[in-house]
Amino acid sequence: MALDSSGKHTHDARLRLRRTPNEDHEPENYEDLPLDFSHALFSSLERYLPDKVLNSTRIDKARFMSQLLQSYSPASERNRIQRHREYRQRILSSYQRLHGDIYTLDPSRFFVPSFLDAVCQSSEERFTSTIVRSAPGIYTFDMLQPRFCEMLLAEVEHMEKWVYDSRSTIMRPNTMNRFGVVLDDFGFESMLQKLVDDFISPISQVLFPEVCGTGLDSHHGFIVEYGKDRDTDLGFHVDDSEVSLNVCLGKQFSGGELYFRGVRCDNHVNSESGGNENYDYSHVPGRAILHRGRHRHGAKATTSGHRVNLILWCRSSTFREMKSYQSDFSSWCGGCKVDKQNRRQASVKATMELLKRRTAAEKTLVELSSTPPAD
């Protein structure tokens, strides 16, 4: 870690992140610094810094982490981020909110009491009775109050009307959904990140500790819409997230069930699923489903009506960094588990064959030693 001749900060390429976080270290707050990445991401990543960097100044640590993150982000990606920042600013400067009070997280008004009690009270019994394990790696629970769902639906309709009236072009949530809006682009980013920090990350660190790193420190929040003149279904896929939250907001509809087919890493994403990995889920307004982003899934056709869902892709920068050093994900990937079992079985079989040959050889030696010599 040194300063080059131009005064710009450069870091020693030999310095790498720790494999495990320094749990005794209290991270700095970076909210006042002009950073290209999430402030929460820096605080989360700090626990993984090598000691030489960890003991430096806050500015030096921020520079080191910025360069580290940028090393994974080519110039084209940085340019894309800058264009998106400008695009978002144009929306925020023009769009007039319908329900301004839902842009700030208010747990008592947004969430049903059972969800608040389960998360806020240190009671394992309350937690497990509310957040139900519906299938391996899939959890469901009542979450949003009807009034909040109504207000968010009205806000989304207001956004779409603004887009039409102003003849604006907006980015859709992802490459698979042709309808819906990115809530972060319309000013919900801070509210949704607080939802992640205060509720989804603590829950996920209990339910999915193997993919959360030191916590979920960034997100992509959006609305999807299904029905007549909208998307009808959604193909089989995995999410660009460590953990995904999916909450149905309404309205009246039939069909649209989610189907799940097991968790897979990149190397096994197209592998077959086992019978115990198949699970179908029917949406209920206000009810949430929480699962790993790598849990393969799709949505069946919405056969009638209009279905609207809030989706939150929650990400962990530390998990993504540490994943680059790993090749075995058998703690969560069904395909890796099968490969590991096959390797173990092959090793046991090879050991048994070796023992058989050794026993046969020892038996032959005994027989030869007991045979009297010829005259």
XYZ file of C-alpha atoms in Angstrom:
375
model
C 0.000 0.000 0.000
C 1.666 3.209 -1.168
C 1.179 6.531 -2.924
C 2.363 6.806 -6.494
C 4.119 9.871 -7.894
C 0.838 11.496 -8.888
C -0.400 11.322 -5.310
C -3.007 8.745 -6.177
C -3.397 5.811 -3.879
C -2.284 2.384 -5.047
C -2.352 -0.855 -3.112
C 0.100 -3.716 -2.996
C -1.225 -6.354 -5.394
C 0.051 -9.046 -3.049
C -2.387 -7.988 -0.334
C -5.501 -10.134 -0.365
C -8.610 -10.261 1.753
C -8.721 -12.497 4.788
C -10.491 -15.835 4.271
C -12.458 -15.282 7.484
C -13.668 -11.966 8.929
C -12.072 -10.288 11.932
C -15.099 -10.519 14.231
C -13.436 -8.388 16.917
C -13.002 -5.420 14.590
C -15.585 -2.614 14.604
C -15.953 -1.272 11.018
C -15.828 2.422 10.173
C -18.776 4.437 8.861
C -18.303 5.572 5.243
C -21.579 7.404 4.629
C -19.915 10.830 4.385
C -17.468 9.804 1.644
C -18.182 10.156 -2.101
C -17.930 6.487 -3.107
C -18.834 4.659 -6.304
C -20.184 1.695 -4.343
C -22.585 1.224 -1.447
C -21.397 2.657 1.880
C -22.739 -0.432 3.638
C -20.654 -2.592 1.313
C -17.456 -0.872 2.541
C -18.360 -1.376 6.198
C -19.105 -5.026 5.558
C -15.945 -5.629 3.518
C -13.693 -3.946 6.100
C -13.694 -6.971 8.439
C -11.961 -8.961 5.680
C -9.107 -6.508 5.132
C -5.547 -7.750 5.746
C -4.006 -6.432 8.963
C -1.662 -4.075 7.109
C -4.672 -2.270 5.629
C -6.977 -2.694 8.603
C -4.632 -0.649 10.790
C -4.409 2.245 8.319
C -6.578 5.368 8.163
C -10.217 5.327 7.134
C -9.391 7.116 3.872
C -6.678 4.580 3.052
C -9.034 1.701 3.778
C -11.707 3.257 1.555
C -9.192 3.707 -1.254
C -7.960 0.140 -0.958
C -11.502 -1.256 -1.039
C -12.486 1.030 -3.923
C -9.551 -0.191 -5.993
C -10.301 -3.783 -5.073
C -13.931 -3.445 -6.141
C -12.989 -1.591 -9.312
C -10.572 -4.366 -10.236
C -13.630 -6.571 -10.633
C -15.393 -3.848 -12.606
C -13.957 -3.124 -16.093
C -14.045 0.363 -17.603
C -17.149 -0.487 -19.611
C -18.959 -1.486 -16.416
C -17.868 1.701 -14.620
C -19.156 3.733 -17.559
C -22.428 1.858 -17.397
C -22.723 2.654 -13.681
C -22.109 6.340 -14.375
C -24.760 6.434 -17.126
C -27.217 4.694 -14.838
C -26.514 7.194 -12.070
C -27.335 10.026 -14.487
C -30.459 8.220 -15.684
C -31.662 7.779 -12.127
C -31.028 11.426 -11.321
C -33.211 12.482 -14.255
C -36.095 10.427 -12.867
C -35.678 11.708 -9.309
C -35.613 15.309 -10.478
C -38.880 14.955 -12.445
C -41.066 12.323 -10.805
C -43.592 13.580 -8.219
C -44.338 10.952 -5.562
C -47.908 9.916 -4.814
C -47.360 8.469 -1.310
C -44.188 10.083 0.019
C -44.485 8.393 3.403
C -43.782 4.910 2.024
C -40.294 5.972 0.899
C -39.100 5.800 4.521
C -39.225 2.467 6.313
C -41.874 2.403 9.048
C -41.967 -1.157 10.403
C -45.092 -0.714 12.537
C -47.078 0.548 9.527
C -45.575 -1.701 6.857
C -45.267 -5.096 8.563
C -47.805 -7.403 10.183
C -47.275 -7.825 13.965
C -46.307 -11.512 13.713
C -43.351 -10.675 11.442
C -42.166 -7.849 13.701
C -42.423 -10.043 16.788
C -40.529 -12.890 15.134
C -37.616 -10.682 14.087
C -37.422 -8.213 16.970
C -37.939 -10.558 19.921
C -35.175 -12.968 20.905
C -37.459 -15.973 20.910
C -36.531 -19.010 18.815
C -40.060 -20.378 19.284
C -41.651 -17.161 17.933
C -39.189 -17.090 15.036
C -39.761 -20.679 13.915
C -43.536 -20.470 14.319
C -43.717 -17.403 12.058
C -40.964 -18.033 9.506
C -41.882 -21.494 8.272
C -39.555 -23.874 6.431
C -41.923 -24.897 3.653
C -39.279 -26.940 1.807
C -35.491 -27.377 2.040
C -34.002 -23.888 1.642
C -37.398 -22.201 1.204
C -39.091 -20.129 3.930
C -42.503 -18.468 3.876
C -44.142 -15.968 6.241
C -46.770 -13.235 6.439
C -44.977 -9.920 6.074
C -46.757 -6.867 4.627
C -49.905 -5.177 5.852
C -52.764 -4.837 3.295
C -52.703 -1.025 3.501
C -49.002 -0.871 2.609
C -49.581 -3.246 -0.315
C -52.380 -0.972 -1.558
C -50.227 2.145 -1.274
C -47.252 0.564 -3.045
C -49.519 -0.710 -5.831
C -50.952 2.787 -6.239
C -47.422 4.256 -6.318
C -46.383 1.812 -9.050
C -49.451 2.709 -11.121
C -48.560 6.382 -10.591
C -45.009 5.688 -11.822
C -46.300 3.982 -14.950
C -48.688 6.869 -15.649
C -45.803 9.319 -15.285
C -43.729 7.268 -17.731
C -46.586 7.326 -20.265
C -47.486 10.996 -19.813
C -43.876 12.206 -19.930
C -43.023 9.860 -22.799
C -40.070 8.632 -20.807
C -38.221 5.382 -21.376
C -37.406 3.395 -18.248
C -35.221 0.394 -17.577
C -37.116 -2.782 -16.776
C -36.158 -4.933 -13.765
C -34.050 -7.496 -15.649
C -33.562 -9.233 -18.985
C -36.478 -11.629 -18.408
C -39.257 -9.262 -17.247
C -40.650 -6.892 -19.900
C -42.998 -5.176 -17.439
C -42.494 -3.641 -14.007
C -40.274 -0.934 -12.538
C -36.982 -0.735 -10.652
C -37.969 0.811 -7.323
C -34.403 1.950 -6.602
C -34.530 4.196 -9.677
C -37.604 5.993 -8.322
C -36.187 6.795 -4.881
C -36.768 3.613 -2.855
C -33.089 2.649 -2.585
C -32.512 3.896 0.995
C -35.772 2.444 2.285
C -35.121 -0.956 0.715
C -31.519 -1.058 1.940
C -32.730 -0.379 5.479
C -35.210 -3.228 5.029
C -32.270 -5.449 4.065
C -30.006 -4.215 6.887
C -32.551 -4.367 9.710
C -34.653 -7.367 8.742
C -33.667 -9.499 5.740
C -29.933 -9.714 6.485
C -30.361 -10.789 10.145
C -32.948 -13.393 9.118
C -30.772 -14.663 6.266
C -27.671 -14.978 8.435
C -29.662 -17.434 10.546
C -31.272 -19.316 7.648
C -28.519 -19.122 4.984
C -25.217 -18.446 6.820
C -23.143 -20.158 4.121
C -23.974 -17.526 1.461
C -24.285 -14.321 3.506
C -20.651 -13.501 4.264
C -20.641 -10.817 6.950
C -24.090 -9.735 5.842
C -26.179 -8.698 2.870
C -24.839 -5.259 1.990
C -26.503 -4.325 -1.312
C -29.692 -5.048 -3.237
C -31.700 -4.717 -6.429
C -35.345 -3.904 -5.663
C -38.081 -4.011 -8.264
C -41.712 -4.720 -9.129
C -42.848 -7.403 -11.601
C -46.289 -7.644 -13.197
C -48.083 -10.623 -14.753
C -51.407 -11.007 -16.525
C -53.195 -9.931 -19.677
C -51.095 -7.520 -21.789
C -48.172 -8.096 -19.420
C -45.709 -10.887 -18.775
C -47.546 -14.204 -18.515
C -44.946 -16.534 -17.033
C -41.230 -16.603 -16.247
C -38.728 -19.156 -17.497
C -36.507 -21.406 -15.402
C -33.600 -19.390 -13.977
C -31.463 -18.390 -10.998
C -31.316 -14.873 -9.518
C -28.333 -12.526 -9.418
C -28.442 -12.562 -5.628
C -27.322 -14.473 -2.580
C -30.823 -14.325 -1.053
C -34.099 -13.373 -2.762
C -37.241 -11.993 -1.125
C -40.476 -12.253 -3.112
C -43.680 -10.709 -1.722
C -47.010 -10.748 -3.522
C -48.757 -7.341 -3.391
C -51.961 -8.422 -5.175
C -54.266 -8.075 -7.009
C -56.903 -10.637 -8.047
C -55.385 -13.434 -10.139
C -55.275 -17.150 -10.885
C -52.183 -19.263 -11.538
C -48.682 -17.820 -11.375
C -47.285 -20.443 -8.996
C -43.539 -20.516 -8.422
C -41.787 -23.833 -9.003
C -38.424 -24.666 -7.418
C -35.943 -27.322 -8.542
C -32.936 -27.278 -6.229
C -29.932 -25.048 -5.453
C -26.998 -25.088 -7.876
C -23.663 -23.339 -8.422
C -22.586 -22.147 -11.880
C -21.054 -25.511 -12.767
C -24.233 -27.455 -12.005
C -26.962 -24.969 -12.925
C -28.272 -27.248 -15.704
C -28.000 -30.537 -13.812
C -30.999 -32.732 -13.095
C -33.007 -32.190 -9.903
C -33.881 -34.854 -7.382
C -37.465 -35.614 -6.443
C -37.041 -34.093 -2.988
C -35.942 -30.789 -4.607
C -39.265 -30.116 -6.360
C -41.573 -27.602 -4.679
C -44.439 -25.426 -5.943
C -45.615 -22.278 -4.165
C -48.894 -20.369 -4.586
C -48.822 -16.611 -4.034
C -50.890 -14.930 -1.318
C -50.997 -11.092 -1.096
C -48.835 -9.851 1.774
C -47.084 -13.201 2.186
C -43.344 -13.520 1.503
C -41.114 -16.305 0.289
C -37.364 -16.214 1.030
C -34.801 -18.419 -0.740
C -31.205 -18.519 -1.964
C -30.660 -16.699 -5.237
C -29.091 -19.847 -6.683
C -32.268 -21.818 -5.985
C -33.474 -22.620 -9.506
C -37.049 -21.546 -10.100
C -39.597 -20.165 -12.519
C -43.181 -18.891 -12.557
C -46.095 -20.705 -14.155
C -48.554 -18.792 -16.299
C -50.899 -16.312 -14.650
C -54.104 -17.542 -16.290
C -56.374 -14.661 -15.311
C -56.319 -11.331 -13.496
C -53.315 -9.188 -12.604
C -50.492 -10.277 -10.281
C -47.923 -7.799 -8.902
C -44.914 -8.791 -6.782
C -42.177 -6.957 -4.915
C -38.788 -8.612 -5.506
C -35.633 -7.889 -3.547
C -32.363 -9.429 -4.704
C -30.049 -9.222 -1.686
C -26.297 -9.482 -2.225
C -23.175 -9.997 -0.139
C -19.939 -8.491 -1.441
C -17.842 -10.523 0.989
C -19.431 -13.809 -0.090
C -18.820 -12.956 -3.745
C -15.199 -12.111 -3.057
C -14.570 -15.276 -1.051
C -16.407 -17.419 -3.622
C -13.731 -16.555 -6.187
C -11.232 -18.521 -4.061
C -13.418 -21.637 -3.806
C -14.228 -24.559 -6.087
C -16.372 -26.734 -3.819
C -19.823 -25.465 -2.818
C -21.194 -28.680 -1.371
C -22.471 -26.776 1.701
C -25.298 -25.410 -0.486
C -25.093 -26.728 -4.080
C -26.984 -29.954 -4.713
C -24.713 -30.810 -7.654
C -21.543 -30.348 -5.607
C -23.040 -32.527 -2.877
C -23.635 -35.336 -5.394
C -20.095 -34.974 -6.763
C -18.665 -35.094 -3.233
C -20.716 -38.199 -2.398
C -19.569 -39.851 -5.630
C -15.925 -39.048 -4.856
C -16.333 -40.440 -1.352
C -17.961 -43.619 -2.659
C -15.243 -44.001 -5.286
C -12.586 -43.532 -2.597
C -14.221 -46.143 -0.351
C -14.488 -48.558 -3.286
C -10.833 -48.028 -4.223
C -9.796 -48.567 -0.592
C -11.819 -51.792 -0.407
C -10.236 -53.061 -3.638
C -6.785 -52.243 -2.277
C -7.543 -54.098 0.960
C -8.810 -57.109 -1.005
C -5.638 -57.221 -3.089
C -3.493 -56.792 0.009
C -5.365 -59.598 1.812
C -5.005 -61.878 -1.214
C -1.294 -61.123 -1.424
C -0.808 -61.807 2.292
C -2.739 -65.077 1.927
C -0.505 -66.125 -0.950
C 2.621 -65.343 1.059
C 1.329 -67.428 3.971
C 0.589 -70.350 1.654
C 4.022 -70.140 0.061
C 5.760 -69.955 3.420
C 3.873 -73.028 4.667
C 4.692 -75.136 1.575
C 7.602 -77.539 2.304
C 10.610 -77.179 -0.006
C 10.956 -79.722 -2.786
C 13.638 -82.462 -2.401
